[in-house]
Amino acid sequence: MSHDTKNILRDIGRIPVPQYFNASRDEYQVVNGRKGATFVQLVGLAAKEPFSGAEDTDHVFTEPMYGFVIKNDGNTALTFTIHGFTFTVMADEVFEDYFEPFSQVKIVTTSSFRAYGRG
């Protein structure tokens, strides 16, 4: 069946509750999360294409990435640029965040680092 053949779930006051359509069970199911929060599971953001170095690097990924993680293993700050935005990562810090899809990161450093994309 299809989601458009079933009624959505409502609470006692007839207000729609957070839900999703489970196609394998052919029914809407309440979304349950921890302590009342909506449960969210991110998929498709696996760590990919790890690389490392200790000098300026212009890394081009083989597919679009949505996240980037870098660990500064050195004693001086490094910078990296994605979409024209430059971020500084201090010595011994880890940076992790998500971006609009990107395929290139430019790292400027004299410190050793380890990095990977999330795609």
XYZ file of C-alpha atoms in Angstrom:
119
model
C 0.000 0.000 0.000
C 0.939 3.651 0.074
C 1.074 6.353 2.709
C -1.766 8.179 0.973
C -4.170 5.320 1.739
C -3.755 5.557 5.532
C -4.835 8.126 8.090
C -2.114 9.869 10.044
C -1.905 9.300 13.808
C -3.459 11.815 16.187
C -3.370 12.291 19.939
C -6.422 12.347 22.229
C -7.059 15.989 21.259
C -7.016 15.018 17.546
C -3.686 16.814 16.996
C -1.234 15.037 14.628
C 1.709 13.472 16.454
C 5.309 13.210 15.154
C 5.292 10.154 12.899
C 6.598 8.463 9.799
C 5.182 5.952 7.352
C 6.712 2.497 7.702
C 6.222 0.990 4.238
C 7.200 -2.523 5.322
C 4.437 -2.521 7.969
C 2.087 -0.420 5.841
C 1.310 1.943 8.696
C 2.201 5.245 10.272
C 4.277 4.895 13.422
C 4.964 7.384 16.183
C 8.486 8.786 16.197
C 9.971 8.052 19.617
C 13.200 9.575 20.812
C 15.088 9.813 24.038
C 13.406 11.936 26.737
C 10.614 12.989 24.394
C 12.851 14.281 21.620
C 12.307 13.284 18.030
C 14.578 10.413 17.025
C 16.899 11.279 14.132
C 19.389 8.942 12.547
C 21.748 10.463 9.995
C 22.690 8.196 7.144
C 25.026 8.710 4.256
C 27.564 10.707 6.258
C 30.181 8.019 6.677
C 33.851 8.889 7.095
C 35.533 8.742 3.685
C 38.861 9.423 2.009
C 41.188 9.902 4.981
C 44.412 11.780 4.342
C 47.211 13.326 6.371
C 50.217 15.564 5.986
C 52.410 18.246 7.492
C 52.466 20.882 4.750
C 50.097 22.952 2.633
C 47.628 20.610 0.956
C 44.942 21.140 -1.668
C 42.855 17.963 -1.383
C 40.222 17.087 -4.002
C 37.687 14.428 -2.981
C 36.432 11.866 -5.496
C 32.790 12.588 -4.625
C 30.884 15.427 -2.932
C 31.371 15.646 0.835
C 28.983 17.124 3.381
C 31.209 17.127 6.437
C 34.855 17.560 7.281
C 36.981 16.459 10.243
C 40.573 17.529 10.887
C 42.889 16.892 13.863
C 45.841 19.224 14.296
C 48.629 16.989 15.644
C 51.223 19.771 15.585
C 52.333 22.623 17.815
C 51.109 25.553 15.689
C 47.711 26.544 14.326
C 46.576 25.490 10.870
C 43.847 26.853 8.617
C 41.608 25.195 6.090
C 39.246 26.676 3.527
C 35.972 25.255 2.187
C 33.649 27.318 -0.061
C 35.775 30.419 0.531
C 35.358 30.240 4.316
C 38.598 29.862 6.268
C 38.676 28.152 9.657
C 41.528 28.025 12.176
C 42.350 24.865 14.119
C 44.686 25.427 17.045
C 47.420 22.960 18.071
C 45.999 19.662 19.373
C 42.407 20.649 18.471
C 39.851 18.712 16.444
C 37.419 20.474 14.102
C 34.269 18.734 12.882
C 31.287 20.277 11.124
C 28.938 19.982 8.148
C 28.828 22.110 5.003
C 26.970 22.529 1.759
C 28.315 19.848 -0.615
C 31.988 20.413 -1.425
C 34.705 18.526 -3.265
C 37.856 20.439 -2.312
C 39.563 21.616 0.867
C 42.705 23.744 1.064
C 44.847 23.306 4.178
C 47.632 25.762 5.080
C 49.981 24.417 7.736
C 53.437 23.534 8.925
C 51.901 21.211 11.553
C 51.095 17.570 11.055
C 47.397 16.777 10.671
C 44.928 13.975 9.991
C 41.679 14.611 8.128
C 38.745 12.987 6.338
C 35.516 13.913 4.639
C 31.987 12.820 5.474
C 29.867 11.889 2.523
